[in-house]
Coordinates of C-alpha atoms and ligand atoms in Angstrom, one line a residue:
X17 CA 38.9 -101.0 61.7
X18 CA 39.3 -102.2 58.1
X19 CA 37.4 -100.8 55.2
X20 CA 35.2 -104.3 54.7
X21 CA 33.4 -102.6 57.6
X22 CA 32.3 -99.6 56.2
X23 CA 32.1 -99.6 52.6
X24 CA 31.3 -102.6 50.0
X25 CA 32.7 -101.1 47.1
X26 CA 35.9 -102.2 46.2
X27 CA 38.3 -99.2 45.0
X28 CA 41.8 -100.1 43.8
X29 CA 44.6 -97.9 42.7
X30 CA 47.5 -97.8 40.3
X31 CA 49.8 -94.7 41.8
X32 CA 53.2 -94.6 39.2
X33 CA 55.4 -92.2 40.1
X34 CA 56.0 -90.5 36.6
X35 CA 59.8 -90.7 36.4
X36 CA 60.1 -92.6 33.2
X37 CA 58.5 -95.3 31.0
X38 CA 56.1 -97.9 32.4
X39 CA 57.9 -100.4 33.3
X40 CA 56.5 -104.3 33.4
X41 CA 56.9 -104.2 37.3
X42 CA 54.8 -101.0 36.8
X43 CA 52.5 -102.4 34.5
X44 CA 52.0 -105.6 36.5
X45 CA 50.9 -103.8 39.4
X46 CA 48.6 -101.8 37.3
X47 CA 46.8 -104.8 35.8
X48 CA 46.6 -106.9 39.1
X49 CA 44.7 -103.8 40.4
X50 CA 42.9 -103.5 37.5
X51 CA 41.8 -107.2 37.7
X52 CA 40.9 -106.7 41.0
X53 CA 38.8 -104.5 40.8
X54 CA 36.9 -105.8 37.6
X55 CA 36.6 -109.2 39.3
X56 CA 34.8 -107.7 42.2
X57 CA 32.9 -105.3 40.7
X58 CA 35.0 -101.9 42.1
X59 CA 36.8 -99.2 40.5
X60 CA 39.8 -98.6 39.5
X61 CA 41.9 -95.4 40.3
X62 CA 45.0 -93.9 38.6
X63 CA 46.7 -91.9 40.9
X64 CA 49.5 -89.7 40.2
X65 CA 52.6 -89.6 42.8
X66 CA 54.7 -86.7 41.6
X67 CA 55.4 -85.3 44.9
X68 CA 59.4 -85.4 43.4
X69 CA 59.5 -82.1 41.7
X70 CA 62.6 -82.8 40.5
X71 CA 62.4 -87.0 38.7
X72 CA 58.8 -86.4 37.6
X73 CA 57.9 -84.7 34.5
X74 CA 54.8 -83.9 32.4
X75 CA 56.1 -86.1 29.9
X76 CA 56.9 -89.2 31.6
X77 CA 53.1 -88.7 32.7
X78 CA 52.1 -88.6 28.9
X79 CA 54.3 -92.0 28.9
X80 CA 52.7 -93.6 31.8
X81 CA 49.2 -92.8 30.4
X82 CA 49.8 -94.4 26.4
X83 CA 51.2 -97.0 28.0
X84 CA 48.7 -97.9 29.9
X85 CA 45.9 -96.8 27.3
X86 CA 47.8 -99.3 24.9
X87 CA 47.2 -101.9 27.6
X88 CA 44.0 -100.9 27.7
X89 CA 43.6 -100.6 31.6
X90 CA 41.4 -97.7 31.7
X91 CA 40.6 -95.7 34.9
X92 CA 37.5 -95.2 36.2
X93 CA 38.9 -91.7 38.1
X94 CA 41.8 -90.0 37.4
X95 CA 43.2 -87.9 35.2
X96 CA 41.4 -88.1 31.4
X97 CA 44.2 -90.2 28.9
X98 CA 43.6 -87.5 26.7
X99 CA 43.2 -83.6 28.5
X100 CA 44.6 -84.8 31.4
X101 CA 42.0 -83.1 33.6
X102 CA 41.0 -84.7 36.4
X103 CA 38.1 -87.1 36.3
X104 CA 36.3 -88.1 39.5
X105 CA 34.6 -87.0 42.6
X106 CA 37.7 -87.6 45.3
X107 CA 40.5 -85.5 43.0
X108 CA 42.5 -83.9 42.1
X109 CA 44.7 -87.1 41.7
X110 CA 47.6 -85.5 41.1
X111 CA 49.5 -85.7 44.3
X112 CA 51.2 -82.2 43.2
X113 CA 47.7 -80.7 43.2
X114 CA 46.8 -82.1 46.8
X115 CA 49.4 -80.7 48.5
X116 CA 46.2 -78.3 51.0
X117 CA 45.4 -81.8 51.8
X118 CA 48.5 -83.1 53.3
X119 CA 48.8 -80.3 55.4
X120 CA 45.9 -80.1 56.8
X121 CA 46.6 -83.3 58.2
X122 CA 49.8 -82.5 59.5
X123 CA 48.9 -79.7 61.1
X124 CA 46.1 -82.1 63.0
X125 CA 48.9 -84.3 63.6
X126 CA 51.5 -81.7 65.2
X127 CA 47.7 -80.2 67.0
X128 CA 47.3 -83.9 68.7
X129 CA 51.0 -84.3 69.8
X130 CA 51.0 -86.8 67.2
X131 CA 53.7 -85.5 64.9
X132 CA 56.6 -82.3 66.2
X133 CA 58.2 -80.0 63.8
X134 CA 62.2 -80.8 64.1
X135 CA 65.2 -78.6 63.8
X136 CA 68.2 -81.4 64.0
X137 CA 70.2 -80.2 61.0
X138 CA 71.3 -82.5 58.1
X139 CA 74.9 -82.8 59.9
X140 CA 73.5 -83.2 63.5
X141 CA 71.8 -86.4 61.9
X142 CA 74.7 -87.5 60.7
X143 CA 76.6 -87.3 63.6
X144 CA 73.7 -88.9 65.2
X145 CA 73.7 -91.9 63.3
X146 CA 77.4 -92.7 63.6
X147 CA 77.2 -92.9 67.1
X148 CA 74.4 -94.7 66.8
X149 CA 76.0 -97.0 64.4
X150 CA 79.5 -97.4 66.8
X151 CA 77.6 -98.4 69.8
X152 CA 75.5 -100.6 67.6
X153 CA 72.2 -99.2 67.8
X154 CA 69.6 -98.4 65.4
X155 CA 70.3 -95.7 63.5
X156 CA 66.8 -93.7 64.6
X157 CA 66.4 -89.8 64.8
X158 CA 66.8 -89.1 68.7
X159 CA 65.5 -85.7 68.6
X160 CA 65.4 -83.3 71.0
X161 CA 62.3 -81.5 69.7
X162 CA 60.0 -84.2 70.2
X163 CA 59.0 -82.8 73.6
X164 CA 58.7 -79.0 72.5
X165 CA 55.5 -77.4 72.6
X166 CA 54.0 -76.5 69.5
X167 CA 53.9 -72.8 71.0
X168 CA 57.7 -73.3 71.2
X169 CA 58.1 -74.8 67.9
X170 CA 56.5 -72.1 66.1
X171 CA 57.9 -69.4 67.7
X172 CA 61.6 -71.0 66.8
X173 CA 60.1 -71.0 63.2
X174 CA 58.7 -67.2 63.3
X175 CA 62.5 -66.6 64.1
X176 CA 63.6 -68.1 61.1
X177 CA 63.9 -71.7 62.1
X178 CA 64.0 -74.2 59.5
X179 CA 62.1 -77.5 60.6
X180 CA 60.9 -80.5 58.6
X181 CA 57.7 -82.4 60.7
X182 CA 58.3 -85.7 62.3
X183 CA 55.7 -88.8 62.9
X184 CA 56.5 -89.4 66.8
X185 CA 57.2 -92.7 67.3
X186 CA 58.1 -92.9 70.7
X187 CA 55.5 -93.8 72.1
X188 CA 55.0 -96.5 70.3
X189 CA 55.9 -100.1 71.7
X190 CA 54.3 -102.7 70.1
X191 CA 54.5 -104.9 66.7
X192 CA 52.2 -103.6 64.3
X193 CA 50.7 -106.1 62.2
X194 CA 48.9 -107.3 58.6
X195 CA 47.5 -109.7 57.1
X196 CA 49.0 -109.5 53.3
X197 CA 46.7 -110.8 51.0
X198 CA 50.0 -112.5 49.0
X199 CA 52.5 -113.0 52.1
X200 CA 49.7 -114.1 55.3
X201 CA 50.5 -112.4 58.9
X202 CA 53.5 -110.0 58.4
X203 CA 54.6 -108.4 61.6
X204 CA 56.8 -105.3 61.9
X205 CA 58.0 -104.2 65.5
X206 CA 57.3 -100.3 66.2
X207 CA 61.4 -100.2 66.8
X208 CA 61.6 -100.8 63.1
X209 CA 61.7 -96.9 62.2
X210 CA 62.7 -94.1 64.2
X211 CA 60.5 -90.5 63.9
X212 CA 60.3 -90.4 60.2
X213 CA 59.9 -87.4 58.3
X214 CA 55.8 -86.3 57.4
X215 CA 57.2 -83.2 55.4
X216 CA 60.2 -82.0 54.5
X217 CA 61.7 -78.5 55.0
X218 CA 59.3 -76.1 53.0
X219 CA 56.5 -78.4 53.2
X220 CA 56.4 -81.0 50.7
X221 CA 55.4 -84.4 51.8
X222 CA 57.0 -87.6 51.5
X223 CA 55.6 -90.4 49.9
X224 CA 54.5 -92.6 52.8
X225 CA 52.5 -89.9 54.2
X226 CA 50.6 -88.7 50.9
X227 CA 50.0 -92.2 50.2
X228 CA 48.0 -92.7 53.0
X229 CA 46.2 -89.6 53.5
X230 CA 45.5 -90.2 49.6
X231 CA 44.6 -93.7 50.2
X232 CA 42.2 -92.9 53.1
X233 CA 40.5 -89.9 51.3
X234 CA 40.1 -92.2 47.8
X235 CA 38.8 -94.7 50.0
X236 CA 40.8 -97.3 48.6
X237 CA 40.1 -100.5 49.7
X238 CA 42.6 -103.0 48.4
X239 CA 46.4 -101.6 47.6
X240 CA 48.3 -104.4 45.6
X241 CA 51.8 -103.0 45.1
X242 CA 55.2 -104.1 44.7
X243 CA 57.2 -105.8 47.3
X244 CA 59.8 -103.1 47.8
X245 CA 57.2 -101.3 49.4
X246 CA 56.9 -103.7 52.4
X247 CA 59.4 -101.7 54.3
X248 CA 57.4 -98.6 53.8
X249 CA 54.1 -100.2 54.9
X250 CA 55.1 -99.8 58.7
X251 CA 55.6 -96.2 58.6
X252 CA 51.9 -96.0 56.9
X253 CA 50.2 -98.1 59.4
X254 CA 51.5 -95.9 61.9
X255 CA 49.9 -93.2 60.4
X256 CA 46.6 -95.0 59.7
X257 CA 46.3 -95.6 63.2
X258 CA 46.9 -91.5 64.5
X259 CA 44.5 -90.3 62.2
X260 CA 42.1 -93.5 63.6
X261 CA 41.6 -94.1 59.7
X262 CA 40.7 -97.6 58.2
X263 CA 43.5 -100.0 56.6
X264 CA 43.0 -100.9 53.5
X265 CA 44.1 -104.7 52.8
X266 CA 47.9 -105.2 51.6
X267 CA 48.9 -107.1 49.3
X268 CA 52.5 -107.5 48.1
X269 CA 53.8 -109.0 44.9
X270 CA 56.7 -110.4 44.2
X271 CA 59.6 -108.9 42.8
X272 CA 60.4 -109.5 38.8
X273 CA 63.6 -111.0 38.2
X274 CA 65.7 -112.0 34.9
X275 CA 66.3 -115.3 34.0
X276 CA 69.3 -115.3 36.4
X277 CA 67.4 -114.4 39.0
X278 CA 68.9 -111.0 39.2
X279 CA 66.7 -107.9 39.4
X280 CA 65.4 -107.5 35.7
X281 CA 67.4 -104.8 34.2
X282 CA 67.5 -103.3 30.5
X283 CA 70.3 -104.5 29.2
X284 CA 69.1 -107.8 28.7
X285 CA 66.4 -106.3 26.9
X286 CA 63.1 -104.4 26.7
X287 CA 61.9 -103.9 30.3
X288 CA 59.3 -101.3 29.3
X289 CA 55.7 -101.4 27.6
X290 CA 57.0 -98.8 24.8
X291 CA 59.6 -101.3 23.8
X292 CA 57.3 -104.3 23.8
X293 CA 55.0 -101.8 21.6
X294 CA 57.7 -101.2 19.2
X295 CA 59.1 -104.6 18.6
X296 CA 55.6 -105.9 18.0
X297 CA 54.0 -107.3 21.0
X298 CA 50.3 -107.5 21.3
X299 CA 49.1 -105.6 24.2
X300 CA 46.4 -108.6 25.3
X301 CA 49.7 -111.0 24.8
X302 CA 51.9 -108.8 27.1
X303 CA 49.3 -108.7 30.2
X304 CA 48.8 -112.1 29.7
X305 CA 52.3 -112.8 30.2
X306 CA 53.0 -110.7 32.6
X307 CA 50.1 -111.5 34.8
X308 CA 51.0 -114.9 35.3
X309 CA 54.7 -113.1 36.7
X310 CA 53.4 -114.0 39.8
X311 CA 49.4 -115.4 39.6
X312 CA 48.6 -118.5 37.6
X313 CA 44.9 -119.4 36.3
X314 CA 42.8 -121.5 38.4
X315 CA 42.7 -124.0 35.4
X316 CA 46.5 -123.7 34.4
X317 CA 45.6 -121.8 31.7
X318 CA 48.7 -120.0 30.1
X319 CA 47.3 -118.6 26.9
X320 CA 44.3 -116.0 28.4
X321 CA 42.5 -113.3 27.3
X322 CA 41.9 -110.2 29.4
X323 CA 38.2 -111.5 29.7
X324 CA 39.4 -114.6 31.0
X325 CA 42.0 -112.9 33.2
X326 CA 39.3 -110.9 34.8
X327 CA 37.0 -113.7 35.5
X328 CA 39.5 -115.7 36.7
X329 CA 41.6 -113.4 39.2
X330 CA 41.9 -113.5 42.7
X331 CA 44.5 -112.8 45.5
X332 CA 44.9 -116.3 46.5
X333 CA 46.3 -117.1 43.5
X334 CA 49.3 -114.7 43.9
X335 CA 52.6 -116.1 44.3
X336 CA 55.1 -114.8 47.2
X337 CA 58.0 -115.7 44.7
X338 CA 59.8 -113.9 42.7
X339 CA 58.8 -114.2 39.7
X340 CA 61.0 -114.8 36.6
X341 CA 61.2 -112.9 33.3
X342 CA 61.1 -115.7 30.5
X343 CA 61.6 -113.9 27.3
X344 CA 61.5 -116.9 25.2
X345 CA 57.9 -117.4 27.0
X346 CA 57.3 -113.9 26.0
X347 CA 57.4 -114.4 22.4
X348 CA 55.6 -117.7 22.5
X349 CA 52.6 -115.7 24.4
X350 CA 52.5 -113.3 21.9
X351 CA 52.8 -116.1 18.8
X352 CA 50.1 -117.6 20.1
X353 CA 48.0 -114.2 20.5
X354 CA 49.1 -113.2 17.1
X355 CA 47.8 -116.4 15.5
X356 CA 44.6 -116.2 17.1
X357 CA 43.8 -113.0 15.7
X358 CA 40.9 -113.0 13.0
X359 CA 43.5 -111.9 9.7
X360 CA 41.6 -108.6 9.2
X361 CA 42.2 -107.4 12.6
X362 CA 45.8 -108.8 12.6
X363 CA 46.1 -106.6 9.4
X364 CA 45.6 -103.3 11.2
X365 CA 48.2 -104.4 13.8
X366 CA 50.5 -104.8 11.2
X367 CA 49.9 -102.4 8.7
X368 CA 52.3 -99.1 10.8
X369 CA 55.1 -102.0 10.9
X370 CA 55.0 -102.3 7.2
X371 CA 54.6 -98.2 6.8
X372 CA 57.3 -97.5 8.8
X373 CA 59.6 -99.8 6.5
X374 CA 58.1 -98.5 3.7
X375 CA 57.1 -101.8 2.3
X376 CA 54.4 -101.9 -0.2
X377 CA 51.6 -103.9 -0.5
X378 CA 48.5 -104.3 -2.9
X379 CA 45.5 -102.7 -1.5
X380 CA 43.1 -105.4 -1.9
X381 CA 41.3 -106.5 1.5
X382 CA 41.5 -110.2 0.0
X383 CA 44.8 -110.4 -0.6
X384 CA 45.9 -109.5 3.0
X385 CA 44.4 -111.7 4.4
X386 CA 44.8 -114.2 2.7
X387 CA 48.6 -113.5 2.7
X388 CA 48.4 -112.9 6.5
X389 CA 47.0 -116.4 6.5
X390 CA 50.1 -117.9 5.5
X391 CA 52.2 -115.6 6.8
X392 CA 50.7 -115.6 10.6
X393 CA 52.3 -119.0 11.4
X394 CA 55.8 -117.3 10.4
X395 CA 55.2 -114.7 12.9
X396 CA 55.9 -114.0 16.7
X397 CA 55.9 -110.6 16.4
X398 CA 54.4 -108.2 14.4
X399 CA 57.6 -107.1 13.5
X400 CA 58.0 -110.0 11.4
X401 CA 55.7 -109.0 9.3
X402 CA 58.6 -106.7 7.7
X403 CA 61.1 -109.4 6.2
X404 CA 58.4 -111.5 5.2
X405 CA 56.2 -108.5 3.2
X406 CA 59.6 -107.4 2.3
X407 CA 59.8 -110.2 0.3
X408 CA 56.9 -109.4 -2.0
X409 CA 57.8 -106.1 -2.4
X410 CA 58.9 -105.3 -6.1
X411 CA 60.6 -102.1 -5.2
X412 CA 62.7 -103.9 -2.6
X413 CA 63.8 -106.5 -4.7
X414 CA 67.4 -107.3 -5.4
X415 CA 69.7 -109.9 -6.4
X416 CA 72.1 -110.8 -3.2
X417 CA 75.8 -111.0 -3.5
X418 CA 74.6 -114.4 -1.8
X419 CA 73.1 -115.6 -4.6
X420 CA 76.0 -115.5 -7.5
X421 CA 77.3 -119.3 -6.5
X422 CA 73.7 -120.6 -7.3
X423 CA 73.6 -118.4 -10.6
X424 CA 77.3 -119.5 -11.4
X425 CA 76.4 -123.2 -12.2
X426 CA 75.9 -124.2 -15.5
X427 CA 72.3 -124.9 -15.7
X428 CA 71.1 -122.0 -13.6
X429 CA 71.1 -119.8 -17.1
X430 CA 68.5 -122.6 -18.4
X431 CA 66.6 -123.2 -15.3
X432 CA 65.8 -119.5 -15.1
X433 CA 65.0 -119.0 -18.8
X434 CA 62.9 -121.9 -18.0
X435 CA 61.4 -120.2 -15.9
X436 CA 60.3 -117.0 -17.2
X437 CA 59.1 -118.5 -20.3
X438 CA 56.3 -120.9 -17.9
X439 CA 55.6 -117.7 -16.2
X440 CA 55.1 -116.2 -19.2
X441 CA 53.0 -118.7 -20.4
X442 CA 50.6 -118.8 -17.8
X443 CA 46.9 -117.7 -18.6
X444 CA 46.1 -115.9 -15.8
X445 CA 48.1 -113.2 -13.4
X446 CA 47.8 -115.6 -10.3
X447 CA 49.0 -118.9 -9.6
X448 CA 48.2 -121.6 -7.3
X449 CA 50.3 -123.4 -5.1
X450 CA 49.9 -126.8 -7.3
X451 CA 50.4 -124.4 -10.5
X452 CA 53.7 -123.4 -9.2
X453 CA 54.9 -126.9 -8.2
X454 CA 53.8 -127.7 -11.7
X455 CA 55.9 -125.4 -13.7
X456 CA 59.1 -126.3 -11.4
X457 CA 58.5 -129.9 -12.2
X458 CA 58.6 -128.7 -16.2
X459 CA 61.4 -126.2 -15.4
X460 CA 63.9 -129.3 -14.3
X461 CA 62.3 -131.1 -17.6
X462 CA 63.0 -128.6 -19.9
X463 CA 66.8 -127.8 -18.4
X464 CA 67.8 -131.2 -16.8
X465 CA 68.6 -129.6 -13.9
X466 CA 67.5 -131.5 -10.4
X467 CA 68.0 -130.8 -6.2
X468 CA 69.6 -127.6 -5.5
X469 CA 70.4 -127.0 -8.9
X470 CA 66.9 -126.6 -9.8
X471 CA 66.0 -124.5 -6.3
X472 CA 68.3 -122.7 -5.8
X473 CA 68.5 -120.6 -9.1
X474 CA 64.4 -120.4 -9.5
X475 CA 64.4 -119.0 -5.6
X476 CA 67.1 -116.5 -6.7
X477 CA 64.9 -115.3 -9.5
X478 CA 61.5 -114.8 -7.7
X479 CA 63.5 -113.7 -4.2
X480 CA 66.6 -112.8 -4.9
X481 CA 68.5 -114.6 -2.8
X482 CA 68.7 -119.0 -2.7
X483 CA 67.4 -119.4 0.9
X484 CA 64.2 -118.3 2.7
X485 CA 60.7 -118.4 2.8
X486 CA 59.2 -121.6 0.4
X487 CA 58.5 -120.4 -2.8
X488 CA 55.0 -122.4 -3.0
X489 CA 53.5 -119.6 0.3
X490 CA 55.2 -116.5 -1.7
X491 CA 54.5 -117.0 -5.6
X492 CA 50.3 -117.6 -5.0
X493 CA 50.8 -114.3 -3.2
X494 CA 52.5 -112.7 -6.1
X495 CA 51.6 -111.5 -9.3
X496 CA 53.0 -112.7 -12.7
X497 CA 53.8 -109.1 -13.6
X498 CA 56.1 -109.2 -10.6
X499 CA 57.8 -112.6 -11.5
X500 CA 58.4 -111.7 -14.9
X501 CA 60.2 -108.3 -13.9
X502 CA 61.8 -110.7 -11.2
X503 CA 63.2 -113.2 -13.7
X504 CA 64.4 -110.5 -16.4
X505 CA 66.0 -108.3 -13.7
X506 CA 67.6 -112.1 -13.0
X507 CA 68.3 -112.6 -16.8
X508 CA 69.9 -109.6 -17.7
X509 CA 72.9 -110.8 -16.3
X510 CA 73.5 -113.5 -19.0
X511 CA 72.8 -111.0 -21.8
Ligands
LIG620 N1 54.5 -94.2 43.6 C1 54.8 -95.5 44.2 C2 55.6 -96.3 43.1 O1 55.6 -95.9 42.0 C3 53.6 -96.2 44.5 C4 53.7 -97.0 45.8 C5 52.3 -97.6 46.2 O2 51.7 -98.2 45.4 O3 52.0 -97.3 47.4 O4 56.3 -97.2 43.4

């Protein structure tokens, strides 16, 4: 039975473990969900799997959640981005808080024969699988409990016994099969796994069984998750089909790799959305790369907004290959986001960037934009913004140790008294960018100087420094209050 049966609705889930950062595996996942369901019309779920007492914590939930908030992949159930609380009719969804509901279906499990509690020790398991692994056989539980009564089993426990509960295989003999919406027919044979642990010593459920029972009671319809789960998918069939419980449809996704096709690992870079945040990324420019990690547009397209991802998404576009991190495609993405952004809006993005490097800028609405204007096609990140704002920035401006060779030649004195006298001169505060190439052109006539002889010293005097951003984008952005305090501060030097 399959859930296309019964219900309509598609229901999709994102279920992070909170054990860290989100991660861009993580946030792929997410978003594919995500897409899913907004393509189709479902809902989307954010489930929380913090069954690990000891790797999860409250504030690697708080992580998860501005993370994906910042993607802007809203749940439609789960717990609220901002108290936390549970929203929804199937909750809690906190796996922590359903933990009534996992045994309930154990104990229906261990009632039906299904499922036996087991004593084997830690070292009788052990000893178990070495022989196991010396005759060269599978390296499954062979326990003796299987057969006990529960009568039996609970008695032991009464007595002190100390049992985990065990999914009984053993009757099982047959390949167990799905039809991955990424990978086609995938078949596992029941020998695969041996009795596998429902919960553990003292209750607390594993993963593979609170995903399902979670699964089934969310009724989830579609789980698109990462391809290390394959191997776990067996296990959960196995209990879909005890508790006679629909399947959802499987998809798996294709691992994320670096650029030399090694699992992608942090120190080759940021791996995590908080670090794409902080170095400047666009949110919309990071789901668009990392949703074609694995799908590609019907049309090829490879710049997409998330309305265009969302109209365009479907399964069969999913790639079994593992997909490779391209950070130099990254940055490019997010270019071509940044540049699309209407300057106002850019603005905002940029603004905290500039706060936190306590660069100043006028306040005028006009002026930033118009400066963004220019500056945009400088920019990949909003990062950039910094050096570039920096620039323009009276109270950050110095003369370099770089510059003394270009203020060492013997017409740099005249070219940048030159200088400060046509600034001086000038009617009006601003300048335009054909008034600027206008008084350079009378600066080289009035002290004969020509090439870098000319540049170089004038650059030092409004920058500080003989190389970097052309002088015609910065001085219509600057004031001549600031080019005169630029040149004198320049000046002084020769007086
Ligand atoms: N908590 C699991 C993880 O973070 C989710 C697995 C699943 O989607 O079933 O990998």
């Amino acid at each position: 039975m399959s859930w296309r049966q019964i219900s309509p609705k598609v229901r999709t889930r994102f279920a992070p473990s909170p054990t860290g950062y989100l991660h861009v595996g993580g946030a792929r996942t997410a978003l594919y969900n995500y897409l899913y369901a907004k393509k189709n019309g479902g809902e989307f779920i954010l489930r929380i799997e913090d069954t690990d007492e000891a790797r999860s914590t409250e504030e690697s939930l708080k992580m998860v959640i501005q993370d994906l908030v910042w993607l802007n992949l809203l749940w439609d159930e789960g717990p609220d981005a901002g108290t936390l609380k549970d929203q929804g009719p199937v909750g809690p969804y906190r796996q922590s808080q359903r933990l009534s509901l996992y045994k309930d279906v154990a104990d229906k499990l261990l009632a039906e024969g299904k499922a036996y509690y087991c004593f084997l020790t830690d070292e009788e398991i052990e000893a178990q699988r070495q022989a196991a692994m010396a005759a060269g056989r599978p390296p499954h539980v062979n326990s003796p409990y299987a057969d006990w009564s529960l009568e039996q089993a609970r008695a032991k426990i009464a007595e002190g016994g100390k049992a985990v509960v065990r999914y009984k295989t053993k009757h099982l003999k047959k390949d167990y099969v799905i039809q991955d919406l990424i990978r086609g027919e995938v078949k596992f044979p029941s020998d695969m796994v041996g009795d596998f642990v429902l919960l553990r010593t003292g209750g607390m459920p594993v993963y593979n069984f609170c995903c399902v029972v979670d699964d089934h009671l969310m009724r989830i319809t579609h789980v698109l998750r990462a391809e290390e789960h394959l191997s776990n998918t067996l296990r959960q069939l196995m209990i879909y089909e005890a508790m006679n419980w629909p399947v959802p449809e499987f998809g798996h996704v294709s691992l994320v790799l670096d650029e030399d096709r090694q699992k992608l690992s942090k120190r080759k870079g940021a791996v995590s959305c908080n670090q794409f945040r902080e170095e400047g990324y666009l949110a919309e420019a990071v789901e668009n790369f990392i949703a074609l990690l694995g799908w590609s547009h019907p049309e090829g397209k490879e710049i997409m907004s998330m309305k265009d991802m969302e109209e365009a998404f479907s399964t069969d576009r999913l790639n079994a290959a593992g997909a490779v991190f391209d950070r130099v495609k990254l940055k490019w993405v997010n270019a071509m986001h940044l540049r699309a952004l209407p300057e106002a809006e850019l603005w905002a993005m940029v603004q905290p960037f500039l706060a936190k490097a306590g660069v100043q800028t006028p306040a005028d609405p006009a002026w930033r934009e118009r400066s963004l204007k220019v500056f945009k096609t400088s920019m990949e990140l909003l990062a950039d913004a910094v050096p570039l704002y920096s620039l323009l920035d009276d109270g950050k401006f110095t003369v370099l140790p770089e510059a003394e060779e270009a203020l060492g030649w013997e017409t740099s004195k005249a070219v940048v008294g030159a200088w400060r006298d046509l600034i001086a001169a000038h009617g009006r505060e601003d300048f335009t960018e054909e008034e600027f190439l206008k008084i350079q052109d009378e600066v080289k006539n009035r002290s004969g100087a020509k090439g870098k002889n000319l540049f170089m010293p004038v650059r030092v005097a409004v920058i500080g420094k003989p190389h970097g951003t052309e002088l015609k984008i910065l001085v219509p952005l600057m004031s001549q209050q600031s080019l005169l305090r630029r040149a004198d501060q320049v000046l002084a030097r020769w007086n």
